[in-house]
C-alpha cells in the first residue's frame, strides 16, 4: 500500500507479491483545479492496522476513511476506502496578546494504538493539540416507559404497563469527541507530534522547542529541548521534525533545518539540549549554490519499525541512517535530481519550501515518498532487505 | 557581472518574500523566513563583492549561471570559473572596524567613471553586535514576532543620501506604496511598529535602521547597510 496526496486529493495504490507493481487504486477528493483553499489537504496518516486513513485539511477538518472489509474471494486486492467520519478539529483563533491569527490548518495527525472499541488520534494545528475519540454507535435503546420514541415525554398517568428498554440496531453512526485539549505550550508553530512507545506520553515539537506531554494531563508539559538562542539574531537553525524511538521510550530524535539529526536520551538530563548522537553528512562542496541551505533542510524523519534505522527526507533526496553510524547515511536515494538545476525557479514560486514526507512500509523493505504538493510526483524506492 | 545580476535578482525576490510574509495568516513562519534570510545573505555577499571580479569560491559565492538557463544539472559552479583574483575589497564591510562616513561614490553603472582605486567599502554602522567582528558570517535571522523592538541606532548623515536610483524601481514595485513613506529621511527616533510581546525580550541587537530610514534597498551602498533582518524586524 502506498500513499500519495496532492494538494487536494489522496491517492493510494496497492501492490503485492515479490514482483512489486504499483498502480493507483483510488482517488479521494477533488481532482480538478477548482478547489477551495480550506479543502487543501495538509496531512495524511494511516492508523496502525491500515484500516483507517485520516486526512487533515487547511480548514481544520479531519476526514477519516475506512477500508471496507476484504472480499474473501479476492484476497489479493484490498478493499476500497470510504468516508467514515468527518469532524471539525480546529477552528481559527486569535491571539490578542500578539495580535496574531492562529491558523486552523491541521499540521499533523497521529493515531494512538487501539486499546478498545474506540479509536483515538491526536491532531494539531500551529498551537494546540487535541485528542479525539472516534467511536461507533450502531444500536440504540428503545422502549422507554416515560419517553416516546421521538423523545417527547409521556404523561405518567397514561402509563399502564411497564416494559424493559432493549437495544435495537440502528444505522452506523460515527461520533468524534474531543477528549483532551493540550494548549498554550508552544510559542512557535508546532510541526511534529509523536506518541511514545509507552503509550502514555507524547512529544510535540515547534521550531525551537520540544515538549513532553502525558496523554492524561493537559495543563502542563515538560520542555525537553530548547534551541532558542538568547539573542534571536544568532538563530541559525530550527527544529523541523521529531519522533520517538519505536522501542525505547526514553529515546527520540529531532531533525534540523541544517540537515542534522540529533538523537537524545531523556534519561541523561531533564533538558536534552546536549545530544547523545549527532547524525550529519558533510556537504558536497561541488553542489554548493545559493539554495544549498534550503535543500539540505530535513523535512521529515522516521524510524524504521525495528528501530535500527531511520530515514530522513530533504528536498532532493532520501537518506537511510544506521543509528550506529553518525558520520554518513548508509543509503542515499536521489528522488528528483533533475530539479537541482531548477532551484532558482522553485525558489521563486515557493515550491522549494515544500515539505516532503516519507514512510517505511510494514516490513521496512521499501520507502515511500509523499509529496504534499504537485511540484514533484511521488516516488517509490526499494531498499535492500536487511 | 552576470553573477551580480543573478544575485541582485535573488535579493529582490528574497526581500519580496520577507515583505509578503508580513501579512501572512498565522504569523511569521520562522523556518521559511530563516531559509529566505540565508539565501538573502548569500546573494547579498555575492552582490557586494567587487564588481567585475568573479565571486570568490565557497562558502558564500553564487552559482555560475542562472539555473533556469542551464539545462544540465549544475556542476561545480566555482570549478568552472577561472580562479578569481582576490578582490581588493574583500568581504565588503565585514571587517570594518568602525563607522566610515565616506561612501562609495560609484554606482554600479558608472564604475568606469570611478577615479583611481575603488573606494574603501562602505561600512555600515548599524551592524549588530552579534555581526560585528564575525568575518564572513553574519547570521542575522528574522526575528520572531514576539521579540521586543530594538531601539533604532543613530544613522550617520552621510548614509542617507541615495546615490543610486536606477535599481530603485524594481524594489519599489516589490514593496509597493507601503514603503513610500520610508523613502524620505526619517527622524532618528522613529518608533518601530510595535512588535508582539509575550516572549522575554532578548532585544539586544540594534536595529538596522537603514531600511527604516528610507534607504532604497537594492543599491549597492545600501545593501552594505541593509540587514535583511531589519526588514523582517520592522515587519514583525
Coordinates of C-alpha atoms in Angstrom, one line a residue:
Chain A
X1 CA 0.0 0.0 0.0
X2 CA 1.4 3.3 -0.8
X3 CA 0.2 6.7 -0.3
X4 CA 0.5 9.9 -2.2
X5 CA -1.5 13.0 -1.8
X6 CA -1.7 16.1 -3.9
X7 CA -2.9 19.3 -2.6
X8 CA -6.5 18.3 -2.8
X9 CA -6.8 14.6 -3.0
X10 CA -5.4 11.4 -1.7
X11 CA -4.2 8.7 -3.9
X12 CA -3.3 5.2 -2.7
X13 CA -2.1 2.3 -4.7
X14 CA -1.6 -1.3 -3.9
X15 CA 1.0 -3.8 -4.9
X16 CA 1.7 -7.3 -3.8
X17 CA 3.8 -10.3 -4.2
X18 CA 7.5 -10.4 -4.8
X19 CA 7.3 -8.6 -8.1
X20 CA 6.1 -5.3 -7.0
X21 CA 3.8 -3.5 -9.3
X22 CA 2.2 -0.3 -8.3
X23 CA -0.9 1.2 -9.6
X24 CA -3.4 3.7 -8.5
X25 CA -6.2 2.2 -6.6
X26 CA -8.4 5.0 -5.5
X27 CA -8.6 8.8 -5.6
X28 CA -10.4 10.6 -2.9
X29 CA -11.3 14.2 -3.0
X30 CA -11.3 16.6 -5.9
X31 CA -9.1 16.2 -8.9
X32 CA -9.9 19.3 -10.7
X33 CA -8.2 22.6 -10.0
X34 CA -11.2 24.4 -8.8
X35 CA -10.9 23.7 -5.1
X36 CA -11.4 25.9 -2.1
X37 CA -8.4 26.8 -0.1
X38 CA -9.9 25.2 3.0
X39 CA -10.2 21.9 1.3
X40 CA -6.5 21.6 0.6
X41 CA -5.2 18.5 2.4
X42 CA -2.4 19.3 4.7
X43 CA -1.6 16.0 6.4
X44 CA -2.4 12.3 6.0
X45 CA -1.9 9.4 8.3
X46 CA -2.9 5.7 8.3
X47 CA -3.6 4.1 11.6
X48 CA -1.6 1.1 12.7
X49 CA -3.7 -1.5 11.0
X50 CA -4.1 0.4 7.9
X51 CA -7.9 0.2 8.1
X52 CA -8.3 3.8 8.7
X53 CA -6.9 6.8 6.9
X54 CA -7.1 10.2 8.5
X55 CA -6.6 13.4 6.5
X56 CA -6.4 16.9 7.8
X57 CA -7.0 20.0 5.7
X58 CA -6.4 23.7 5.8
X59 CA -9.9 24.4 7.1
X60 CA -9.2 22.5 10.3
X61 CA -11.3 19.5 9.4
X62 CA -10.4 15.9 9.8
X63 CA -11.8 13.3 7.4
X64 CA -11.3 9.6 8.2
X65 CA -11.7 7.0 5.6
X66 CA -12.3 3.4 6.4
X67 CA -11.3 0.4 4.3
X68 CA -14.2 -1.8 3.6
X69 CA -13.8 -5.4 4.5
X70 CA -11.7 -7.5 2.2
X71 CA -13.6 -9.7 -0.2
X72 CA -12.7 -13.2 0.7
X73 CA -12.6 -14.3 -2.9
X74 CA -10.3 -11.5 -3.9
X75 CA -7.8 -11.6 -1.1
X76 CA -5.0 -10.1 -3.2
X77 CA -6.8 -6.8 -3.7
X78 CA -7.6 -4.6 -0.8
X79 CA -10.9 -3.0 -0.2
X80 CA -11.8 0.4 -1.1
X81 CA -11.8 3.3 1.3
X82 CA -14.9 5.2 2.0
X83 CA -15.6 8.2 4.2
X84 CA -16.0 7.0 7.8
X85 CA -16.1 10.2 9.8
X86 CA -15.8 13.9 9.3
X87 CA -15.4 16.4 12.1
X88 CA -14.1 19.9 12.7
X89 CA -10.9 19.5 14.7
X90 CA -9.6 23.1 15.0
X91 CA -11.1 26.5 14.5
X92 CA -9.3 29.6 13.7
X93 CA -8.3 31.5 16.8
X94 CA -7.0 34.9 17.5
X95 CA -4.1 35.6 19.9
X96 CA -5.0 39.0 21.2
X97 CA -1.8 39.4 23.1
X98 CA 0.3 39.1 20.0
X99 CA -2.3 40.3 17.5
X100 CA -1.9 37.2 15.5
X101 CA -4.3 34.9 13.9
X102 CA -3.8 31.2 14.6
X103 CA -4.4 29.1 11.6
X104 CA -6.8 26.2 11.9
X105 CA -4.8 24.2 9.4
X106 CA -4.1 20.7 10.6
X107 CA -0.3 20.2 10.6
X108 CA -0.1 16.6 11.9
X109 CA -2.3 13.7 12.8
X110 CA -1.1 10.7 14.8
X111 CA -3.1 7.6 15.7
X112 CA -2.9 6.1 19.1
X113 CA -2.6 2.3 19.2
X114 CA -6.1 0.8 19.6
X115 CA -6.9 -0.4 23.1
X116 CA -10.7 -0.8 22.9
X117 CA -13.5 -0.4 20.5
X118 CA -12.9 3.3 20.1
X119 CA -10.1 4.9 18.1
X120 CA -8.1 7.8 19.3
X121 CA -6.0 10.2 17.4
X122 CA -4.0 13.4 18.1
X123 CA -4.4 16.3 15.7
X124 CA -2.6 19.5 15.9
X125 CA -2.6 22.9 14.3
X126 CA 0.1 25.5 14.9
X127 CA -0.6 25.9 18.6
X128 CA -3.0 23.4 20.1
X129 CA -3.0 19.6 20.1
X130 CA -6.3 17.7 20.6
X131 CA -7.0 14.1 21.5
X132 CA -10.1 12.9 19.6
X133 CA -12.1 9.8 20.4
X134 CA -13.8 8.3 17.4
X135 CA -16.4 5.8 18.5
X136 CA -19.1 3.9 16.7
X137 CA -22.7 3.6 17.6
X138 CA -24.8 1.0 15.9
X139 CA -27.5 0.3 18.4
X140 CA -29.8 2.4 20.5
X141 CA -32.1 1.7 23.3
X142 CA -35.8 1.6 22.6
X143 CA -38.9 1.1 24.7
X144 CA -38.6 3.7 27.4
X145 CA -41.6 3.9 29.6
X146 CA -41.6 7.7 30.1
X147 CA -40.4 8.8 26.7
X148 CA -41.8 8.4 23.3
X149 CA -39.5 7.2 20.5
X150 CA -39.1 10.8 19.2
X151 CA -38.0 12.0 22.7
X152 CA -41.2 13.6 23.9
X153 CA -42.0 12.8 27.4
X154 CA -45.1 10.8 28.1
X155 CA -47.7 11.8 30.6
X156 CA -47.0 9.4 33.5
X157 CA -50.7 9.0 34.1
X158 CA -51.0 7.3 30.7
X159 CA -48.5 4.6 31.5
X160 CA -50.4 1.5 32.3
X161 CA -47.8 -1.2 31.8
X162 CA -44.0 -1.2 32.2
X163 CA -41.5 -2.6 29.8
X164 CA -37.8 -3.1 29.8
X165 CA -36.0 -1.0 27.2
X166 CA -33.9 -3.0 24.8
X167 CA -31.1 -2.2 22.3
X168 CA -32.1 -2.3 18.7
X169 CA -29.7 -2.0 15.8
X170 CA -29.5 1.4 14.0
X171 CA -27.6 2.8 11.1
X172 CA -24.0 3.2 12.0
X173 CA -23.1 6.5 13.4
X174 CA -19.5 7.5 14.0
X175 CA -19.0 10.1 16.6
X176 CA -15.9 12.1 17.2
X177 CA -15.5 13.9 20.5
X178 CA -12.5 15.9 21.9
X179 CA -11.2 14.2 25.0
X180 CA -8.2 16.3 25.8
X181 CA -7.0 19.7 24.6
X182 CA -3.3 20.4 25.1
X183 CA -2.9 24.1 24.6
X184 CA -0.7 27.1 25.4
X185 CA 2.6 25.3 25.5
X186 CA 4.1 26.4 22.2
X187 CA 5.3 29.8 21.2
X188 CA 6.3 28.8 17.7
X189 CA 4.5 26.7 15.1
X190 CA 4.1 23.1 16.0
X191 CA 5.5 20.9 13.2
X192 CA 5.5 17.4 14.8
X193 CA 3.8 15.2 17.3
X194 CA 5.0 11.7 18.2
X195 CA 3.5 9.2 20.5
X196 CA 5.9 7.3 22.8
X197 CA 6.1 3.6 22.9
X198 CA 4.9 3.7 26.5
X199 CA 1.6 4.8 25.1
X200 CA 1.3 7.3 27.9
X201 CA 3.4 10.2 26.8
X202 CA 3.9 12.0 23.6
X203 CA 6.1 14.9 22.3
X204 CA 5.2 17.9 20.4
X205 CA 7.9 20.0 18.6
X206 CA 7.8 23.5 17.3
X207 CA 10.6 25.4 15.5
X208 CA 12.7 25.9 18.6
X209 CA 11.3 23.7 21.4
X210 CA 10.1 20.2 22.1
X211 CA 7.7 19.5 24.9
X212 CA 6.8 16.2 26.6
X213 CA 3.2 15.6 27.5
X214 CA 1.2 13.0 29.3
X215 CA -1.9 12.0 27.5
X216 CA -4.0 12.4 30.6
X217 CA -2.6 15.7 31.7
X218 CA -3.5 18.8 29.8
X219 CA -2.4 21.7 32.0
X220 CA 1.3 21.1 31.9
X221 CA 4.0 19.8 29.8
X222 CA 7.8 19.4 30.2
X223 CA 10.2 21.2 27.9
X224 CA 12.8 18.7 26.9
X225 CA 14.6 20.5 24.1
X226 CA 15.1 24.2 23.7
X227 CA 17.4 25.6 21.0
X228 CA 16.3 29.1 21.1
X229 CA 19.4 31.3 21.4
X230 CA 19.5 34.1 23.9
X231 CA 19.8 36.5 21.1
X232 CA 17.4 35.7 18.3
X233 CA 19.7 37.3 15.8
X234 CA 22.1 34.4 16.4
X235 CA 19.5 31.9 15.3
X236 CA 20.9 29.6 12.7
X237 CA 18.7 26.6 12.7
X238 CA 15.3 25.4 13.6
X239 CA 13.7 22.1 14.5
X240 CA 11.9 20.6 11.6
X241 CA 10.7 17.2 12.8
X242 CA 10.8 15.0 15.8
X243 CA 10.0 11.4 16.6
X244 CA 10.2 8.9 19.4
X245 CA 12.1 5.7 19.0
X246 CA 9.6 2.9 18.4
X247 CA 11.0 0.7 21.1
X248 CA 13.0 2.8 23.5
X249 CA 10.7 5.1 25.4
X250 CA 13.4 7.4 26.5
X251 CA 15.0 8.0 23.1
X252 CA 13.9 10.4 20.5
X253 CA 15.4 12.2 17.5
X254 CA 14.8 15.6 16.0
X255 CA 16.0 17.0 12.7
X256 CA 17.0 20.5 11.9
X257 CA 17.0 22.9 9.0
X258 CA 20.7 22.5 8.7
X259 CA 20.4 18.8 7.7
X260 CA 21.4 17.4 11.0
X261 CA 19.6 14.8 13.2
X262 CA 20.2 14.7 16.9
X263 CA 19.3 11.7 19.0
X264 CA 18.6 12.4 22.6
X265 CA 18.1 10.3 25.7
X266 CA 15.7 11.6 28.3
X267 CA 17.5 9.7 31.0
X268 CA 20.6 11.8 30.5
X269 CA 19.1 15.0 31.8
X270 CA 15.9 16.8 32.1
X271 CA 16.7 19.2 29.3
X272 CA 18.1 17.3 26.4
X273 CA 19.9 20.2 24.8
X274 CA 23.0 18.1 24.5
X275 CA 22.5 15.3 22.1
X276 CA 23.6 11.8 22.6
X277 CA 24.3 11.3 18.9
X278 CA 24.6 13.8 16.0
X279 CA 24.0 12.5 12.5
X280 CA 25.3 14.7 9.8
X281 CA 26.8 14.1 6.4
X282 CA 29.4 16.6 5.2
X283 CA 28.2 18.7 2.4
X284 CA 29.4 18.1 -1.1
X285 CA 31.1 21.4 -2.0
X286 CA 30.6 20.8 -5.7
X287 CA 26.9 21.2 -5.2
X288 CA 27.0 24.5 -3.4
X289 CA 24.7 27.1 -4.5
X290 CA 22.5 29.9 -3.2
X291 CA 20.0 27.4 -2.2
X292 CA 22.1 24.7 -0.6
X293 CA 20.9 25.5 2.8
X294 CA 17.3 25.3 1.8
X295 CA 17.6 21.9 0.1
X296 CA 19.6 20.4 2.9
X297 CA 16.9 21.2 5.4
X298 CA 15.3 18.0 6.6
X299 CA 11.6 17.9 6.2
X300 CA 10.8 14.5 7.8
X301 CA 12.4 11.9 9.9
X302 CA 11.0 8.4 10.6
X303 CA 12.3 5.4 12.4
X304 CA 12.2 2.0 10.9
X305 CA 9.9 -0.4 12.7
X306 CA 12.8 -2.2 14.0
X307 CA 14.3 0.9 15.4
X308 CA 17.7 0.2 14.0
X309 CA 17.4 2.7 11.1
X310 CA 15.9 6.0 10.5
X311 CA 15.0 7.7 7.3
X312 CA 15.3 11.4 6.6
X313 CA 13.9 13.4 3.7
X314 CA 15.4 16.6 2.4
X315 CA 14.3 18.4 -0.7
X316 CA 16.1 16.3 -3.3
X317 CA 16.9 13.0 -1.5
X318 CA 16.0 10.4 1.0
X319 CA 18.7 9.0 3.3
X320 CA 18.7 5.9 5.4
X321 CA 20.8 6.2 8.5
X322 CA 22.0 3.4 10.8
X323 CA 21.7 4.6 14.3
X324 CA 25.1 3.2 15.0
X325 CA 26.8 5.4 12.4
X326 CA 26.7 9.1 12.7
X327 CA 29.0 10.4 10.1
X328 CA 27.1 9.4 7.0
X329 CA 23.9 7.6 5.9
X330 CA 24.1 4.1 4.8
X331 CA 21.9 4.7 1.7
X332 CA 21.0 7.8 -0.2
X333 CA 18.4 8.0 -2.9
X334 CA 18.1 10.9 -5.2
X335 CA 14.4 11.5 -5.6
X336 CA 14.3 14.1 -8.2
X337 CA 17.8 15.2 -9.0
X338 CA 16.6 16.8 -12.2
X339 CA 15.2 19.6 -10.0
X340 CA 18.7 20.6 -8.9
X341 CA 19.2 22.8 -11.9
X342 CA 15.8 24.5 -11.4
X343 CA 16.3 25.6 -7.9
X344 CA 16.0 29.2 -8.6
X345 CA 12.7 28.9 -10.3
X346 CA 11.5 26.7 -7.5
X347 CA 12.6 29.4 -5.1
X348 CA 10.7 32.0 -6.9
X349 CA 7.4 30.1 -6.9
X350 CA 7.9 28.9 -3.3
X351 CA 8.0 25.3 -4.3
X352 CA 11.4 24.9 -2.8
X353 CA 9.8 25.3 0.6
X354 CA 7.6 22.2 0.1
X355 CA 7.9 19.8 2.9
X356 CA 8.1 16.2 1.8
X357 CA 7.3 13.3 4.0
X358 CA 8.5 9.7 3.9
X359 CA 7.5 6.5 5.5
X360 CA 8.5 2.9 5.7
X361 CA 6.4 0.1 4.6
X362 CA 5.4 -2.6 7.1
X363 CA 8.4 -4.7 6.5
X364 CA 11.0 -1.9 6.4
X365 CA 11.8 -3.0 2.9
X366 CA 10.6 -0.1 1.0
X367 CA 10.5 3.6 1.4
X368 CA 7.6 5.6 0.3
X369 CA 7.7 9.2 -0.5
X370 CA 4.8 11.6 -0.2
X371 CA 4.5 14.9 -1.8
X372 CA 2.3 17.5 -0.2
X373 CA 2.1 19.4 -3.4
X374 CA 2.2 18.8 -7.0
X375 CA 5.7 20.1 -7.5
X376 CA 7.1 16.6 -7.8
X377 CA 5.4 13.3 -8.2
X378 CA 5.6 10.7 -5.5
X379 CA 8.3 8.1 -5.9
X380 CA 9.0 4.7 -4.6
X381 CA 12.3 3.2 -3.8
X382 CA 13.2 -0.3 -2.9
X383 CA 15.9 -0.7 -0.4
X384 CA 17.9 -3.7 0.3
X385 CA 16.2 -6.0 2.7
X386 CA 18.1 -6.1 6.0
Chain B
X1 CA 28.5 40.9 -13.9
X2 CA 26.2 38.1 -14.6
X3 CA 26.6 36.9 -11.1
X4 CA 25.7 40.3 -9.8
X5 CA 22.6 40.3 -11.8
X6 CA 21.6 36.9 -10.6
X7 CA 22.4 37.8 -7.0
X8 CA 20.6 41.1 -7.4
X9 CA 17.6 39.3 -8.6
X10 CA 17.7 36.8 -5.8
X11 CA 18.0 39.6 -3.3
X12 CA 14.9 41.2 -4.8
X13 CA 12.9 38.0 -4.7
X14 CA 14.0 37.3 -1.1
X15 CA 13.1 40.7 0.1
X16 CA 9.8 40.4 -1.6
X17 CA 9.2 37.2 0.2
X18 CA 10.0 38.6 3.5
X19 CA 7.8 41.5 2.9
X20 CA 4.9 39.4 1.8
X21 CA 5.3 37.2 4.8
X22 CA 4.2 40.2 6.9
X23 CA 0.6 39.9 6.0
X24 CA 0.5 36.1 6.1
X25 CA -2.2 34.4 8.1
X26 CA -0.9 32.6 11.1
X27 CA 2.0 34.8 11.8
X28 CA 5.6 34.6 10.8
X29 CA 6.8 31.2 9.6
X30 CA 10.1 31.1 11.3
X31 CA 11.6 28.2 9.3
X32 CA 10.7 29.6 5.9
X33 CA 12.0 33.1 6.8
X34 CA 15.1 31.7 8.2
X35 CA 15.8 29.9 4.9
X36 CA 14.9 33.0 2.9
X37 CA 17.3 35.0 5.0
X38 CA 20.1 32.6 4.4
X39 CA 19.5 32.9 0.7
X40 CA 19.4 36.6 1.0
X41 CA 22.7 36.7 2.9
X42 CA 24.4 34.5 0.3
X43 CA 23.1 36.6 -2.5
X44 CA 24.0 39.8 -0.8
X45 CA 27.5 38.7 -0.2
X46 CA 27.9 37.9 -3.9
X47 CA 26.3 41.2 -4.8
X48 CA 28.6 43.2 -2.6
X49 CA 31.8 41.5 -3.8
X50 CA 33.9 43.6 -6.1
X51 CA 32.2 44.3 -9.3
X52 CA 33.9 43.0 -12.4
X53 CA 35.6 40.2 -10.4
X54 CA 34.0 36.9 -10.4
X55 CA 32.8 36.0 -7.0
X56 CA 35.1 34.1 -4.7
X57 CA 34.8 30.4 -4.2
X58 CA 32.9 29.0 -1.2
X59 CA 31.3 29.4 1.2
X60 CA 29.1 32.1 0.1
X61 CA 29.6 32.6 -3.6
X62 CA 26.8 32.2 -6.1
X63 CA 26.3 29.7 -8.8
X64 CA 27.9 30.5 -12.0
X65 CA 24.9 30.8 -14.2
X66 CA 21.2 31.3 -13.6
X67 CA 20.0 27.9 -13.0
X68 CA 17.0 28.1 -15.2
X69 CA 19.1 28.8 -18.2
X70 CA 21.2 25.8 -17.7
X71 CA 19.5 22.6 -18.9
X72 CA 22.1 20.3 -17.5
X73 CA 22.4 19.9 -13.7
X74 CA 24.7 22.4 -12.3
X75 CA 28.1 21.1 -11.7
X76 CA 30.8 22.6 -9.6
X77 CA 29.9 26.2 -10.1
X78 CA 33.1 27.6 -9.0
X79 CA 35.3 25.0 -10.5
X80 CA 34.0 26.2 -13.9
X81 CA 35.2 29.7 -13.2
X82 CA 38.7 30.8 -13.6
X83 CA 40.3 31.4 -10.3
X84 CA 39.4 34.9 -9.4
X85 CA 41.9 37.5 -8.5
X86 CA 41.5 38.4 -4.9
X87 CA 39.2 41.3 -4.8
X88 CA 40.6 44.4 -3.3
X89 CA 37.6 45.0 -1.1
X90 CA 37.1 41.6 0.2
X91 CA 34.1 40.8 2.3
X92 CA 32.8 44.2 1.9
X93 CA 32.1 45.8 5.2
X94 CA 32.8 42.7 7.1
X95 CA 36.0 43.6 8.7
X96 CA 35.1 47.2 9.1
X97 CA 36.1 48.3 12.4
X98 CA 34.3 51.5 12.9
X99 CA 32.0 53.9 11.3
X100 CA 33.1 55.2 8.0
X101 CA 31.1 58.1 6.7
X102 CA 32.5 58.1 3.3
X103 CA 30.6 56.1 0.9
X104 CA 31.4 54.6 -2.4
X105 CA 30.8 57.3 -4.9
X106 CA 30.4 54.9 -7.7
X107 CA 27.2 53.4 -8.5
X108 CA 27.0 50.2 -10.4
X109 CA 26.5 51.9 -13.7
X110 CA 29.4 54.3 -13.7
X111 CA 32.1 52.1 -12.4
X112 CA 34.2 53.2 -15.2
X113 CA 34.0 56.7 -14.0
X114 CA 35.3 55.9 -10.6
X115 CA 38.5 57.6 -10.4
X116 CA 41.5 55.8 -9.0
X117 CA 41.4 52.9 -6.8
X118 CA 38.0 51.7 -5.7
X119 CA 37.0 53.5 -2.5
X120 CA 37.0 51.6 0.7
X121 CA 33.9 49.6 1.4
X122 CA 31.1 51.4 3.0
X123 CA 31.0 50.3 6.5
X124 CA 27.6 50.0 8.0
X125 CA 27.4 51.4 11.4
X126 CA 24.3 49.6 12.1
X127 CA 25.6 46.1 12.2
X128 CA 24.6 44.4 15.3
X129 CA 26.9 43.4 18.0
X130 CA 26.5 39.8 17.0
X131 CA 27.6 40.5 13.5
X132 CA 30.4 42.9 14.0
X133 CA 33.7 41.2 14.0
X134 CA 32.3 38.0 12.6
X135 CA 34.2 37.7 9.4
X136 CA 32.2 36.4 6.6
X137 CA 29.3 35.0 8.6
X138 CA 26.8 37.5 9.7
X139 CA 23.9 35.4 10.8
X140 CA 21.1 37.7 11.3
X141 CA 17.8 36.0 11.2
X142 CA 14.3 37.3 11.1
X143 CA 13.1 38.0 14.5
X144 CA 10.2 36.2 15.9
X145 CA 7.2 38.3 16.2
X146 CA 7.3 38.4 19.9
X147 CA 10.7 39.9 20.1
X148 CA 10.8 43.4 21.6
X149 CA 11.6 46.2 19.1
X150 CA 15.2 47.1 19.5
X151 CA 15.9 50.8 19.6
X152 CA 16.9 52.3 16.3
X153 CA 20.6 53.4 16.3
X154 CA 21.6 56.8 15.1
X155 CA 22.3 57.0 11.4
X156 CA 25.3 58.9 10.1
X157 CA 24.1 61.7 8.0
X158 CA 26.2 60.8 5.0
X159 CA 24.5 57.5 4.6
X160 CA 21.1 58.9 4.0
X161 CA 21.8 60.1 0.6
X162 CA 20.9 57.8 -2.1
X163 CA 23.3 57.9 -5.0
X164 CA 21.8 55.0 -6.9
X165 CA 18.3 55.3 -8.2
X166 CA 18.3 53.1 -11.2
X167 CA 17.7 50.0 -9.2
X168 CA 15.1 51.5 -7.1
X169 CA 12.2 50.9 -9.4
X170 CA 12.2 47.1 -9.1
X171 CA 12.4 47.3 -5.3
X172 CA 9.7 49.9 -5.1
X173 CA 7.5 47.7 -7.1
X174 CA 8.1 45.0 -4.7
X175 CA 7.5 46.9 -1.6
X176 CA 4.7 48.9 -3.0
X177 CA 3.4 52.1 -1.7
X178 CA 3.7 50.9 1.9
X179 CA 7.3 51.9 1.9
X180 CA 6.9 55.1 0.2
X181 CA 6.7 56.8 3.5
X182 CA 10.1 55.5 4.3
X183 CA 11.7 57.0 1.3
X184 CA 12.1 60.3 2.9
X185 CA 14.6 60.8 5.6
X186 CA 13.1 59.8 8.9
X187 CA 13.9 61.1 12.3
X188 CA 16.3 59.0 14.2
X189 CA 13.9 58.3 17.0
X190 CA 11.3 56.9 14.7
X191 CA 9.5 54.3 16.7
X192 CA 9.2 50.9 15.2
X193 CA 5.8 49.4 14.7
X194 CA 5.2 47.6 17.9
X195 CA 6.2 44.0 17.9
X196 CA 4.3 41.4 19.7
X197 CA 5.2 41.0 23.3
X198 CA 4.9 37.8 25.3
X199 CA 8.4 36.3 24.9
X200 CA 11.1 37.6 27.2
X201 CA 12.7 40.1 25.0
X202 CA 16.3 39.5 24.1
X203 CA 16.1 42.6 22.2
X204 CA 19.8 43.1 22.3
X205 CA 20.6 43.5 18.7
X206 CA 20.4 47.1 17.5
X207 CA 18.1 47.6 14.7
X208 CA 19.3 48.1 11.2
X209 CA 17.7 51.4 10.6
X210 CA 18.7 51.5 7.0
X211 CA 15.5 50.1 5.8
X212 CA 13.7 52.1 8.4
X213 CA 15.1 55.4 7.5
X214 CA 14.3 55.0 3.9
X215 CA 17.3 53.6 2.2
X216 CA 16.5 52.0 -1.1
X217 CA 17.3 48.5 -0.6
X218 CA 18.8 47.4 -3.7
X219 CA 21.6 49.9 -4.1
X220 CA 25.0 48.6 -3.6
X221 CA 25.9 51.0 -0.8
X222 CA 22.5 50.4 0.8
X223 CA 23.0 46.7 0.6
X224 CA 26.0 47.1 2.7
X225 CA 23.9 48.5 5.4
X226 CA 20.8 46.5 4.8
X227 CA 20.4 43.9 7.3
X228 CA 17.8 41.5 5.9
X229 CA 16.6 41.0 9.3
X230 CA 15.8 44.6 9.6
X231 CA 13.1 44.4 7.1
X232 CA 11.8 41.4 9.0
X233 CA 12.3 43.2 12.3
X234 CA 10.4 46.2 11.0
X235 CA 7.7 43.9 9.8
X236 CA 7.5 41.8 12.9

